[in-house]
Tab-separated table of C-alpha atoms and ligand atoms in Angstrom:
chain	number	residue	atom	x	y	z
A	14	UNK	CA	129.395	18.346	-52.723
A	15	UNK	CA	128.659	21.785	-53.856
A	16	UNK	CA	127.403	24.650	-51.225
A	17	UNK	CA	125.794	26.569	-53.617
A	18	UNK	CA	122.065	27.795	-52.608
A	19	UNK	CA	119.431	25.480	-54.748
A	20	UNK	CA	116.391	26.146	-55.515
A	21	UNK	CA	113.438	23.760	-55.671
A	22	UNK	CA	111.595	24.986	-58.333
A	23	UNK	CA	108.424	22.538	-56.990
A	24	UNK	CA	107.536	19.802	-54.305
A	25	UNK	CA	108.105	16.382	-56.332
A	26	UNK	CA	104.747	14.672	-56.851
A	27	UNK	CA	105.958	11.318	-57.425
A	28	UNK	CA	108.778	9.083	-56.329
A	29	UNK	CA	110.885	7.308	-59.022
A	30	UNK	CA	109.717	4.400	-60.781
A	31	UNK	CA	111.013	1.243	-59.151
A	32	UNK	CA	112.033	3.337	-55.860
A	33	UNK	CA	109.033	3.389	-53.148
A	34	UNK	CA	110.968	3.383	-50.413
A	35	UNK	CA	113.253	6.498	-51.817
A	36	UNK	CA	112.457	10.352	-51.611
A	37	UNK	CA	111.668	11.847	-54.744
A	38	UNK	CA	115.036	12.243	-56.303
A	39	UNK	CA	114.349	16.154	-56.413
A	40	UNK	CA	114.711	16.641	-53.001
A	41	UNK	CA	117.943	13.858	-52.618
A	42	UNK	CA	119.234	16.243	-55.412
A	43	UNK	CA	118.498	19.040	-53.251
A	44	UNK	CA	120.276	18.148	-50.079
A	45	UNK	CA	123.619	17.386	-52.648
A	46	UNK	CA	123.485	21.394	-52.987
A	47	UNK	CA	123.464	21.809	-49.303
A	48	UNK	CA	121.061	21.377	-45.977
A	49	UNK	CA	118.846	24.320	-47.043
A	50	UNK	CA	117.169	25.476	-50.372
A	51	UNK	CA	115.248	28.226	-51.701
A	52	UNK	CA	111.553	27.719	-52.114
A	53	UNK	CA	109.166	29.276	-53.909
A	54	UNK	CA	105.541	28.476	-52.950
A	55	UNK	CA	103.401	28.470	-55.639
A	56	UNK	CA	101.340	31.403	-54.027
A	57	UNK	CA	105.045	33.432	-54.901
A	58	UNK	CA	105.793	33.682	-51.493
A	59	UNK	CA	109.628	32.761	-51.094
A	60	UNK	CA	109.919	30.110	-48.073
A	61	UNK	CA	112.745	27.403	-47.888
A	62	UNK	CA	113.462	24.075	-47.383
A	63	UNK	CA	115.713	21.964	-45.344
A	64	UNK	CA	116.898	18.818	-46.288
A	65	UNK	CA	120.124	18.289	-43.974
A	66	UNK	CA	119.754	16.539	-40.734
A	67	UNK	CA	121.834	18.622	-38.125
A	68	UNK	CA	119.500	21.808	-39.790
A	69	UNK	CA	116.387	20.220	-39.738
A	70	UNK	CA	117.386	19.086	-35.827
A	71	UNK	CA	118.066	23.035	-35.036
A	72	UNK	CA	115.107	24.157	-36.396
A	73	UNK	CA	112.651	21.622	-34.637
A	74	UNK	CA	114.433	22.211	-31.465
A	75	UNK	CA	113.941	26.138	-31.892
A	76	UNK	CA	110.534	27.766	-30.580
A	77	UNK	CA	111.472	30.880	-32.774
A	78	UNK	CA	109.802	28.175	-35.661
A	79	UNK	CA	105.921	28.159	-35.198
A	80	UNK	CA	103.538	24.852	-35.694
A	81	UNK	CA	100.628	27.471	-35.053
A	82	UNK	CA	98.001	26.173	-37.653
A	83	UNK	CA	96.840	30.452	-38.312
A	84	UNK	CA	100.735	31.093	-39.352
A	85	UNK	CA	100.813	28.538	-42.309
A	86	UNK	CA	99.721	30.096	-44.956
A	87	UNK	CA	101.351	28.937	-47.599
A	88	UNK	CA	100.641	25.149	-48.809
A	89	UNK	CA	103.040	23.734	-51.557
A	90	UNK	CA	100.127	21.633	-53.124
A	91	UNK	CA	97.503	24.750	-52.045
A	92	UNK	CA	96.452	28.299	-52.897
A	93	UNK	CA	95.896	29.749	-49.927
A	94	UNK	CA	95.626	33.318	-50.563
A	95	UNK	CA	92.706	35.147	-49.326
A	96	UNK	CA	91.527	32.407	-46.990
A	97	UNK	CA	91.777	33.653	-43.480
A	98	UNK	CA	93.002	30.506	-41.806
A	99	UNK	CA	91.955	29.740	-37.663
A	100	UNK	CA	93.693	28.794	-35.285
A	101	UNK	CA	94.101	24.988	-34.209
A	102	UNK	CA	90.753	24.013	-32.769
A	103	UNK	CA	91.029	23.672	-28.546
A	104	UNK	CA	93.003	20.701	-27.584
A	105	UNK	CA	94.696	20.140	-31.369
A	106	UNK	CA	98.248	20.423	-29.859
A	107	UNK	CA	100.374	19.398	-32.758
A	108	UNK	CA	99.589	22.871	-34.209
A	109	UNK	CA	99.970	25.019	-31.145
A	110	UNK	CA	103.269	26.554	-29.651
A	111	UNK	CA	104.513	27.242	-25.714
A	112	UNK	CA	102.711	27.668	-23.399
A	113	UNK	CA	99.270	26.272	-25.054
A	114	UNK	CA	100.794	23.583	-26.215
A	115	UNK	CA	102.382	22.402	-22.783
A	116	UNK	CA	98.517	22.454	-21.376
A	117	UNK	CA	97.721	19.874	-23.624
A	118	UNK	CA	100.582	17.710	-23.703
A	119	UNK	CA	101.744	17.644	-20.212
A	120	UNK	CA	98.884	15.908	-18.628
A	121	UNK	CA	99.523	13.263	-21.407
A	122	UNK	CA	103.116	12.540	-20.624
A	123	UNK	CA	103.065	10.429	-17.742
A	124	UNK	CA	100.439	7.858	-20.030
A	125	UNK	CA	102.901	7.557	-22.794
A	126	UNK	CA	106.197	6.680	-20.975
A	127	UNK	CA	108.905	3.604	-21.408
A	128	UNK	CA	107.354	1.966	-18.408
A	129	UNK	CA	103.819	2.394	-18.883
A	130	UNK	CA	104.287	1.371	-22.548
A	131	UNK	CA	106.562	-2.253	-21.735
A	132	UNK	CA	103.514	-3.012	-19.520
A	133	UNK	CA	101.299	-3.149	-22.910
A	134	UNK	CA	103.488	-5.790	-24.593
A	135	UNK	CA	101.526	-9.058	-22.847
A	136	UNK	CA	98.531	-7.197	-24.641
A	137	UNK	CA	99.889	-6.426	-27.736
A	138	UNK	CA	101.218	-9.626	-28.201
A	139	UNK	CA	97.475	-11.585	-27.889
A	140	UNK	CA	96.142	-9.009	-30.482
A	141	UNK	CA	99.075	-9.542	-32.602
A	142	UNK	CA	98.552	-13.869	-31.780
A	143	UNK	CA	94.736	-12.627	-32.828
A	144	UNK	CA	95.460	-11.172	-36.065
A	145	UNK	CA	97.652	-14.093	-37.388
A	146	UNK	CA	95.374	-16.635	-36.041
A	147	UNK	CA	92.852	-15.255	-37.779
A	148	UNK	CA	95.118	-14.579	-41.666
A	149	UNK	CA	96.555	-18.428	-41.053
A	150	UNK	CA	92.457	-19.085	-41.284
A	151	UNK	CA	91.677	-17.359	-43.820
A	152	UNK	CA	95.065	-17.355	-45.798
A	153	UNK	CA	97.266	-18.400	-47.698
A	154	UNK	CA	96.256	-15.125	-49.587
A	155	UNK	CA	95.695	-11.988	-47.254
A	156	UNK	CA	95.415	-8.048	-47.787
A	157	UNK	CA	98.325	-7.551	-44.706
A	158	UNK	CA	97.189	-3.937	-44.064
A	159	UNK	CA	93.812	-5.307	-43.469
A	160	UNK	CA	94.478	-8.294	-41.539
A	161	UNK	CA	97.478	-6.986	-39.390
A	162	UNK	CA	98.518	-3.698	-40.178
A	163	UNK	CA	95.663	-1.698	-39.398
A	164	UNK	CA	93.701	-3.772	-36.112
A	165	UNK	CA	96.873	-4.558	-34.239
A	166	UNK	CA	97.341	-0.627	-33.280
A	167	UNK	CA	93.847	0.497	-33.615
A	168	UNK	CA	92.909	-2.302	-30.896
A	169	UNK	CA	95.598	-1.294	-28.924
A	170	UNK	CA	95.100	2.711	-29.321
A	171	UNK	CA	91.295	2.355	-28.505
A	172	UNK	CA	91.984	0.608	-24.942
A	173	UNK	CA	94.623	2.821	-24.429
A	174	UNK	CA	92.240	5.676	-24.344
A	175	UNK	CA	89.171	4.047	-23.803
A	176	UNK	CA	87.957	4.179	-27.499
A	177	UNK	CA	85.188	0.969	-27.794
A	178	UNK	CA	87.020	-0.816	-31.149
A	179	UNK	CA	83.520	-1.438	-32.197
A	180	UNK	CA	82.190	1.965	-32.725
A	181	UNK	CA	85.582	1.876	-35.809
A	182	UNK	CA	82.508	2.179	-38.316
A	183	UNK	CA	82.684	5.977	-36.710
A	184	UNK	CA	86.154	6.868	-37.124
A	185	UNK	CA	88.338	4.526	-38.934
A	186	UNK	CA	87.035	5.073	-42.325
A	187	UNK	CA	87.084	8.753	-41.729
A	188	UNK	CA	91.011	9.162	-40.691
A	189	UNK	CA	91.372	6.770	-43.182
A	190	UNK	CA	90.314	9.724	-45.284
A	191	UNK	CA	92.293	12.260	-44.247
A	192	UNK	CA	95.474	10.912	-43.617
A	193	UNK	CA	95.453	9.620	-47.336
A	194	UNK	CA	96.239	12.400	-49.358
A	195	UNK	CA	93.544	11.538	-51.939
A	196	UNK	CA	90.663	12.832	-50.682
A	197	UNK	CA	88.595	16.073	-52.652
A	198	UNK	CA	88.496	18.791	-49.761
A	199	UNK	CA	84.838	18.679	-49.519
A	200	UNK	CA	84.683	15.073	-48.136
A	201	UNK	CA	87.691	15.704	-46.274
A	202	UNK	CA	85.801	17.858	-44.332
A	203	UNK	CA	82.818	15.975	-43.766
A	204	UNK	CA	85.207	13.006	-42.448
A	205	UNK	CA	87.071	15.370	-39.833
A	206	UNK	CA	83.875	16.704	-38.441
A	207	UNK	CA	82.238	13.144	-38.417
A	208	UNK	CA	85.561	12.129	-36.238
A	209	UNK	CA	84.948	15.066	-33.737
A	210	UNK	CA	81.775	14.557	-33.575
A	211	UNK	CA	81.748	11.047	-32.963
A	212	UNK	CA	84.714	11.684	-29.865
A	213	UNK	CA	83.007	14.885	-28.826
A	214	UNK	CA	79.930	12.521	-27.531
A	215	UNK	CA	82.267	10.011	-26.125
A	216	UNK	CA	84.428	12.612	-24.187
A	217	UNK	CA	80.435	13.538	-22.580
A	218	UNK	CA	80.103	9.938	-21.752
A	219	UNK	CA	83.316	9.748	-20.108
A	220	UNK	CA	82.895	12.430	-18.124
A	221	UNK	CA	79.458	10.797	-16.666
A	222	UNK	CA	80.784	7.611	-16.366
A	223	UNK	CA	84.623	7.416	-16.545
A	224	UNK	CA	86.339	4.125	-16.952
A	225	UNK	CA	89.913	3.208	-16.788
A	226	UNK	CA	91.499	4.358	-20.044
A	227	UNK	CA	93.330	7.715	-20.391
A	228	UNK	CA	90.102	9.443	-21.553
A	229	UNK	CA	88.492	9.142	-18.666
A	230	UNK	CA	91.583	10.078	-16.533
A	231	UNK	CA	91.136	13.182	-18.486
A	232	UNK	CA	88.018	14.348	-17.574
A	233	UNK	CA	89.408	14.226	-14.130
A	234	UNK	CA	91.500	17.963	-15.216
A	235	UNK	CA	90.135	21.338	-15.631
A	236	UNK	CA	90.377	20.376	-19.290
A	237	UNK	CA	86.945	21.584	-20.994
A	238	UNK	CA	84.931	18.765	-23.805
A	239	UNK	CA	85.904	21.061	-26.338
A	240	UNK	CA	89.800	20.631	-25.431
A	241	UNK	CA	89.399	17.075	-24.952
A	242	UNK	CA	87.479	16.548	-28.174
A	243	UNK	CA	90.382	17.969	-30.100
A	244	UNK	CA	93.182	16.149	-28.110
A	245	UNK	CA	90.969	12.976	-28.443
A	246	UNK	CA	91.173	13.657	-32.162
A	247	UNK	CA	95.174	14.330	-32.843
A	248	UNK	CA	95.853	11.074	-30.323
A	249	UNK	CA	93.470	8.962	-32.437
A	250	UNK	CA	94.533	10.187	-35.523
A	251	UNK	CA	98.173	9.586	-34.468
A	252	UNK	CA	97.772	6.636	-32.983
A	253	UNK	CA	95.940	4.559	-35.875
A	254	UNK	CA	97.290	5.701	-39.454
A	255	UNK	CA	101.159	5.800	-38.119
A	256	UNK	CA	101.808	2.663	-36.963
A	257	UNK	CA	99.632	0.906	-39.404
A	258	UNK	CA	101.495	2.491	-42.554
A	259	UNK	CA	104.919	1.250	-41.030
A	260	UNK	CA	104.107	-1.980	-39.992
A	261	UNK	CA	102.786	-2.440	-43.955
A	262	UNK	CA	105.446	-0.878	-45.903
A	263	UNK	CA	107.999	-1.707	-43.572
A	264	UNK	CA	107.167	-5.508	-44.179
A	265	UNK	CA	106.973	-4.528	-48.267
A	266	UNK	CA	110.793	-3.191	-47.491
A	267	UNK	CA	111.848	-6.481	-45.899
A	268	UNK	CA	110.642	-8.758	-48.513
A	269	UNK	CA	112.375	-6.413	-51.178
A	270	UNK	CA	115.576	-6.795	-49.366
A	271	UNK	CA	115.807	-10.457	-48.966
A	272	UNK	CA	119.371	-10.737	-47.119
A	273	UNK	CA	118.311	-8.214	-44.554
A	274	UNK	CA	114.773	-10.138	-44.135
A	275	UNK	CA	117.172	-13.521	-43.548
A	276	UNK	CA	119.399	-11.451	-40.775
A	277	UNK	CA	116.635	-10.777	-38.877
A	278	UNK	CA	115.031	-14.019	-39.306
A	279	UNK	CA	117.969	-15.742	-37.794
A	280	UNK	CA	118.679	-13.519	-35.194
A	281	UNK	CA	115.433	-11.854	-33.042
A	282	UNK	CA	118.046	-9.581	-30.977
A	283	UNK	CA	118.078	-7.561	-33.999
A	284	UNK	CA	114.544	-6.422	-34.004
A	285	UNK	CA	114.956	-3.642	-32.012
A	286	UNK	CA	117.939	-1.968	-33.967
A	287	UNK	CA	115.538	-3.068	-36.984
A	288	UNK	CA	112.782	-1.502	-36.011
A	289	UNK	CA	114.535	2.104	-35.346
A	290	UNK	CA	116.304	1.508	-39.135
A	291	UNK	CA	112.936	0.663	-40.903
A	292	UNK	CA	111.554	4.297	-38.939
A	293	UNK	CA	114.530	6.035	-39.958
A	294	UNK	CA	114.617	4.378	-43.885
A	295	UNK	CA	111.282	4.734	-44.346
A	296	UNK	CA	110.435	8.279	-43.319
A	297	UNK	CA	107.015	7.962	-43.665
A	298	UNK	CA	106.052	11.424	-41.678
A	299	UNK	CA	107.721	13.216	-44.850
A	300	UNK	CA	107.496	16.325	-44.216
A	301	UNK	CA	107.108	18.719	-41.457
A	302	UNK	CA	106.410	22.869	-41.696
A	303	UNK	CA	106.939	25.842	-39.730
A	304	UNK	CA	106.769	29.545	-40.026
A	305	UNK	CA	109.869	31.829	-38.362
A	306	UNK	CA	108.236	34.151	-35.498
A	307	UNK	CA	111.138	36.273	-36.169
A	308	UNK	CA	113.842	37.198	-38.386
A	309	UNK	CA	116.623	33.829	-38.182
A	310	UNK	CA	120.153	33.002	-39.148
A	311	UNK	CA	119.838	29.665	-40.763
A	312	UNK	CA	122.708	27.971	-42.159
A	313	UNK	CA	123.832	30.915	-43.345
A	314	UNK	CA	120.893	32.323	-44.431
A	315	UNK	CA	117.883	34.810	-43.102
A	316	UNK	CA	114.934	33.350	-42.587
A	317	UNK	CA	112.355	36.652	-42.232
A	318	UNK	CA	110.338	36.734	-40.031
A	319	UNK	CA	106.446	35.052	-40.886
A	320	UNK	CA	108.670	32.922	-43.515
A	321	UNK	CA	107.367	29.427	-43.786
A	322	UNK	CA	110.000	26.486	-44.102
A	323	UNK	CA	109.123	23.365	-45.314
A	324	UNK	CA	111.291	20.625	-43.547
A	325	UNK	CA	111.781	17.410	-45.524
A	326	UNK	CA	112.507	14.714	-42.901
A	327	UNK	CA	112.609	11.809	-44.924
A	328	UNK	CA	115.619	13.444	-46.866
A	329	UNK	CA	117.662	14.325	-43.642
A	330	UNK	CA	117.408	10.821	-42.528
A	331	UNK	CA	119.102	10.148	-45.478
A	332	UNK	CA	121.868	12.921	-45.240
A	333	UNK	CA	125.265	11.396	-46.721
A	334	UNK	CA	127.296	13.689	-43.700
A	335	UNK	CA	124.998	12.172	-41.023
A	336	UNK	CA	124.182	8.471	-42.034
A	337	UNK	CA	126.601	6.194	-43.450
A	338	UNK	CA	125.578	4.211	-46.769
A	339	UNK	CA	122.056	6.821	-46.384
A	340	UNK	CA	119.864	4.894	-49.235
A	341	UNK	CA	120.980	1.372	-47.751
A	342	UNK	CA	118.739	-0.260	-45.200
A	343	UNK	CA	120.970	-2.026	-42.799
A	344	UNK	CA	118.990	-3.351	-39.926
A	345	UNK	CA	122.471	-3.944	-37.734
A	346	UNK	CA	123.225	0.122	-38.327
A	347	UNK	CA	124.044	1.519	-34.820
A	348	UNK	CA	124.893	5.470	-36.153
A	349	UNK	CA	122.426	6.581	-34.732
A	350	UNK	CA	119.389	8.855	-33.771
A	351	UNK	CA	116.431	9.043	-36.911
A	352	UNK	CA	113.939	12.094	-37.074
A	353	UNK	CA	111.193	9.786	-37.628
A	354	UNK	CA	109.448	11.060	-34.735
A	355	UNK	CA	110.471	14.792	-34.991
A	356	UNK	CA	112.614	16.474	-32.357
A	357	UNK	CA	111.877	19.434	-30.027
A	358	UNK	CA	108.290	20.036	-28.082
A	359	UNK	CA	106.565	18.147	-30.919
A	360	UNK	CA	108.780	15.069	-30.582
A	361	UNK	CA	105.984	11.737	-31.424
A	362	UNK	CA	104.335	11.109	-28.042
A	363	UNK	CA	103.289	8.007	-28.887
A	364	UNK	CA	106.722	6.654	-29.767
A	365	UNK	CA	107.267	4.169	-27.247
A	366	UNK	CA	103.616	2.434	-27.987
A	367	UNK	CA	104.436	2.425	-31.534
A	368	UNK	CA	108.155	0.818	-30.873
A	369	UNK	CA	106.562	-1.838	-28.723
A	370	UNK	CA	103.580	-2.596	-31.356
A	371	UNK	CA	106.515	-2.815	-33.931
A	372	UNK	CA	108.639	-5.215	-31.963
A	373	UNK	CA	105.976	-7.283	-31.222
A	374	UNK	CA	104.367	-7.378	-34.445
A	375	UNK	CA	107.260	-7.843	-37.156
A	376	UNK	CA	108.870	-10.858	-34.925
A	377	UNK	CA	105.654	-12.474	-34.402
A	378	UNK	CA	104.661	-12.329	-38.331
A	379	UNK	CA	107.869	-13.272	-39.311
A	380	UNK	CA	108.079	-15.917	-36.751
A	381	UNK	CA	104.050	-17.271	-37.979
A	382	UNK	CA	105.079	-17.127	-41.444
A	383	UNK	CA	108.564	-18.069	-42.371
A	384	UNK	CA	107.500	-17.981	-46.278
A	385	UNK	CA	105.619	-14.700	-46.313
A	386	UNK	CA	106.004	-13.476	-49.916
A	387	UNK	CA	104.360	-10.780	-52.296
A	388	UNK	CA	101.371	-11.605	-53.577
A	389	UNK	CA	102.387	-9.530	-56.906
A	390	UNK	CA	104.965	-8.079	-58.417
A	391	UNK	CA	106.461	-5.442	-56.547
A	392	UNK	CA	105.555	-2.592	-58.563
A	393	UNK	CA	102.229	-4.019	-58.303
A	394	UNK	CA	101.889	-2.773	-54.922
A	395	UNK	CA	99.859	0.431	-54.250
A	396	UNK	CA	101.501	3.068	-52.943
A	397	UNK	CA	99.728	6.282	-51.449
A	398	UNK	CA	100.318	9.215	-53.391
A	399	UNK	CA	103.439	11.873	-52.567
A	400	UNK	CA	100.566	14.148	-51.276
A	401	UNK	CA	99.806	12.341	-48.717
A	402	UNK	CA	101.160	13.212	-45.099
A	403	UNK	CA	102.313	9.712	-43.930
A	404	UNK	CA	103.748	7.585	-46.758
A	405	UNK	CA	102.788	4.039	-46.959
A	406	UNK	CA	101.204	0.893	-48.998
A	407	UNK	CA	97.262	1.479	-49.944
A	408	UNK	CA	97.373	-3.077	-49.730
A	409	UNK	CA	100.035	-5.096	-49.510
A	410	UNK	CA	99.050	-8.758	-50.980
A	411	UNK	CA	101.266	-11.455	-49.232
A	412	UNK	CA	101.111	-14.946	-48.979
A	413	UNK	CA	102.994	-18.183	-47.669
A	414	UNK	CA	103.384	-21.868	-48.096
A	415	UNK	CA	100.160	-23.731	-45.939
B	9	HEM	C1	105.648	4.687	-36.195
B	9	HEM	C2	104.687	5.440	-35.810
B	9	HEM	C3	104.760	6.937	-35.614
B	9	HEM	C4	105.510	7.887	-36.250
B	9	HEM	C5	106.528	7.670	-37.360
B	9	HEM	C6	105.173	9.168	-35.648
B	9	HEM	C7	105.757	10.376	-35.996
B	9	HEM	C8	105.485	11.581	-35.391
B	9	HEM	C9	106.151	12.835	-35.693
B	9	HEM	C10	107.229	13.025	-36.741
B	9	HEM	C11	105.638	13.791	-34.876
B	9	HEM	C12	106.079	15.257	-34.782
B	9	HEM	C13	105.327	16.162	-35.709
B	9	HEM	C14	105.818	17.606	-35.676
B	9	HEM	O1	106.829	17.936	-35.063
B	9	HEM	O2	105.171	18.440	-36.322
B	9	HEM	C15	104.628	13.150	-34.065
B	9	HEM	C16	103.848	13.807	-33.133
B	9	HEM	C17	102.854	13.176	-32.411
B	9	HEM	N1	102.573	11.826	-32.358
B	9	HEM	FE1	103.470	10.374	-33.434
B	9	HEM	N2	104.226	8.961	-34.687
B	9	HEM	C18	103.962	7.625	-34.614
B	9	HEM	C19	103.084	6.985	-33.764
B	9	HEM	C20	102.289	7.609	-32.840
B	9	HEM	C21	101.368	6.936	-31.958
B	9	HEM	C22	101.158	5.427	-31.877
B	9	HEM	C23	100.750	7.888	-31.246
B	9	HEM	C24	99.728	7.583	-30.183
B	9	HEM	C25	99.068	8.374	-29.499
B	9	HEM	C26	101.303	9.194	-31.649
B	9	HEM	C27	100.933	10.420	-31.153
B	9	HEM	C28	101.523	11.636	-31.495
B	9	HEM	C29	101.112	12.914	-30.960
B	9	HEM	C30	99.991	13.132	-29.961
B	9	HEM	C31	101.936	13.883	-31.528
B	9	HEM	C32	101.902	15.393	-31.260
B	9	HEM	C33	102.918	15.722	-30.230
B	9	HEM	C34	103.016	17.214	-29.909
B	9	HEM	O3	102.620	18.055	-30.724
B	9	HEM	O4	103.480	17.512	-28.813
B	9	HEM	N3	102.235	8.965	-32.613
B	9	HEM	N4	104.562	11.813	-34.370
């Protein structure tokens, strides 16, 4: 492998023909050159990108790298010159650092833990029964991301935080739109402010009448609406599109690799060593950013100060010096720890709901349905563009023997 500093001349748009579950092969060819590249934005300004795992690990774990929303300005798909960019909205803690960030995320901790997340699996289990009741009924023949990957989290999120599932007309659509990556800027907009608007009324009814549902429990803090609008956004946001896009293409990846689909067919215990290879394979929170606060040594490099680095996490979880066999999915792999859910103060709050809707889910479809199949050829399936923020399948057309 050569050392040599590489430059990407340009993020990849596309994935290779025939390779969904693969990053673009521009930024596989990148990390061959080494864990960090040169890269120019298109603005000109001269950022960087890390593709190596042990990197990428130091630099989420390093406050000296900002996720304040004001410092990025520069967008790889974006000109963002001349457009004065604010600051996070209150409560929007995903792009705020220390010690903002901390007010929002600390009184969300304790909701979010191992414990308090095991005790949701009786729950998540009936939805799950629900949702495969309900495609046995209607099937064979179902759209999976509308029958089972998208209600079994949203139902779940939405009691978590005291969300009513039937107001989804409000919101669902709307993240829908701007977690998809295809989406003119305009409606974008209009989507994001019909979400806050929709939660900013809901946090006011809380707070009149609070129920039992972490919303509620909020209200209870010398958190203002405005901050709890915006944290109500990010956890909704987070909570639906995530989830939903792995259950869907990580089902598309186990009926494309047939032998690994029969391993954990005949043997449940795997599931859970499945479900962290299918995060850490899939990647599908791509990419991550952050601008240096001051000037940084970097795998050799400087990184200036007010530098942005774009930080390609699906790469590093395939980084030849970290992972053995990277591009192979191997649901009995046990070396170790994926970036799927980021590292550092950002690391994915909701990570033990989503590993417990996972579990549940995948056994209990595969268990229901022991001749799921495509629908269509594979490279039938729709795929959501490389612009988008979290890969994943658009529909995923399966069906089974009645
Ligand atoms: C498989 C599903 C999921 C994946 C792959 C995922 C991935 C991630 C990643 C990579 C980050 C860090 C982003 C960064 O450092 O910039 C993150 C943050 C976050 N995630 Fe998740 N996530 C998932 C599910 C969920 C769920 C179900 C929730 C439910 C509430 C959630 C809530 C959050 C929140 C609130 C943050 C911001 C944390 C902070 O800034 O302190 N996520 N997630």
């Amino acid at each position: 492998m050569s050392e040599s500093l590489h430059t990407l001349a340009a993020m990849p748009t596309e994935r290779q023909p025939g390779c969904p579950f693969d990053p673009p092969k521009e930024l596989r060819e990148a990390r061959e050159h080494g864990p960090i590249s040169r890269f120019p934005f298109p603005d000109g300004h001269e950022g960087w990108l890390v593709t190596g795992y042990d990197l990428l690990r130091v630099v989420l774990g390093d406050q000296r790298f900002s996720s304040r929303k004001e410092l990025l300005r520069h967008h790889w798909a974006m000109d963002l010159a001349g457009i004065d960019i604010p600051p996070a909205p209150p409560g929007e803690f995903l792009l705020t650092d220390e010690p903002l960030h901390s007010r929002y995320r600390k009184p969300l901790v304790g909701k979010f833990t191992v414990r308090r997340m095991r005790q949701l699996t009786e729950r998540v289990e009936q939805v799950t029964a629900e949702c495969l009741d309900a495609m046995e009924k209607a099937g064979p023949g179902v759209d999976l991301v509308t029958a089972f990957a998208k209600p079994i989290p949203a139902v779940i999120i939405c009691e978590l935080l005291g969300v009513p599932y039937e107001d989804r007309g409000s919101f669902q659509d709307n993240i829908d739109k701007f977690m998809s990556g295809e989406t003119p800027d305009e409606e974008l907009f209009a989507a994001y402010t019909a979400v806050q608007t929709y939660l900013a009324e809901l946090v006011v009814a809380k707070r009149a009448n609070p129920t039992d549902d972490v919303l509620s429990d909020l209200t209870d803090s010398d958190l203002s609406d405005e901050e709890l609008k915006g944290m109500s956004v990010i956890l909704l946001a987070a909570g639906l599109d995530t989830t939903t896009n792995m259950l869907a293409l990580g089902t598309f990846a186990l009926l494309q690799n047939p032998a690994q689909l029969a391993a954990l067919r005949n043997d449940p215990a795997l599931t859970e060593s499945a479900v962290e290879e299918l995060l850490r394979y899939l990647g599908i929170v791509k990419t991550g950013i952050r601008t240096a606060l001051e000037d940084v040594e970097l795998g050799g490099q400087t990184i200036k100060a007010g530098t942005t680095v774009v930080l390609s996490t699906n790469t590093a979880n395939r980084d030849p010096e970290r992972f053995t066999d990277p591009h192979l999915l191997d649901l009995r792999r046990q070396d170790g720890t994926h970036l799927a859910f980021g590292h550092g103060v950002h690391q994915c709050l909701g990570q033990q709901l989503a590993r417990v809707e996972m579990r549940v889910a995948f056994a209990a479809l595969l268990n229901r349905f022991p001749t799921l199949r495509l629908a269509v050829p594979a490279d039938e399936v729709a795929l959501r563009p490389e612009t988008a923020d979290i890969y994943g399948v658009k529909s995923l057309p399966v069906t089974w023997d009645a």
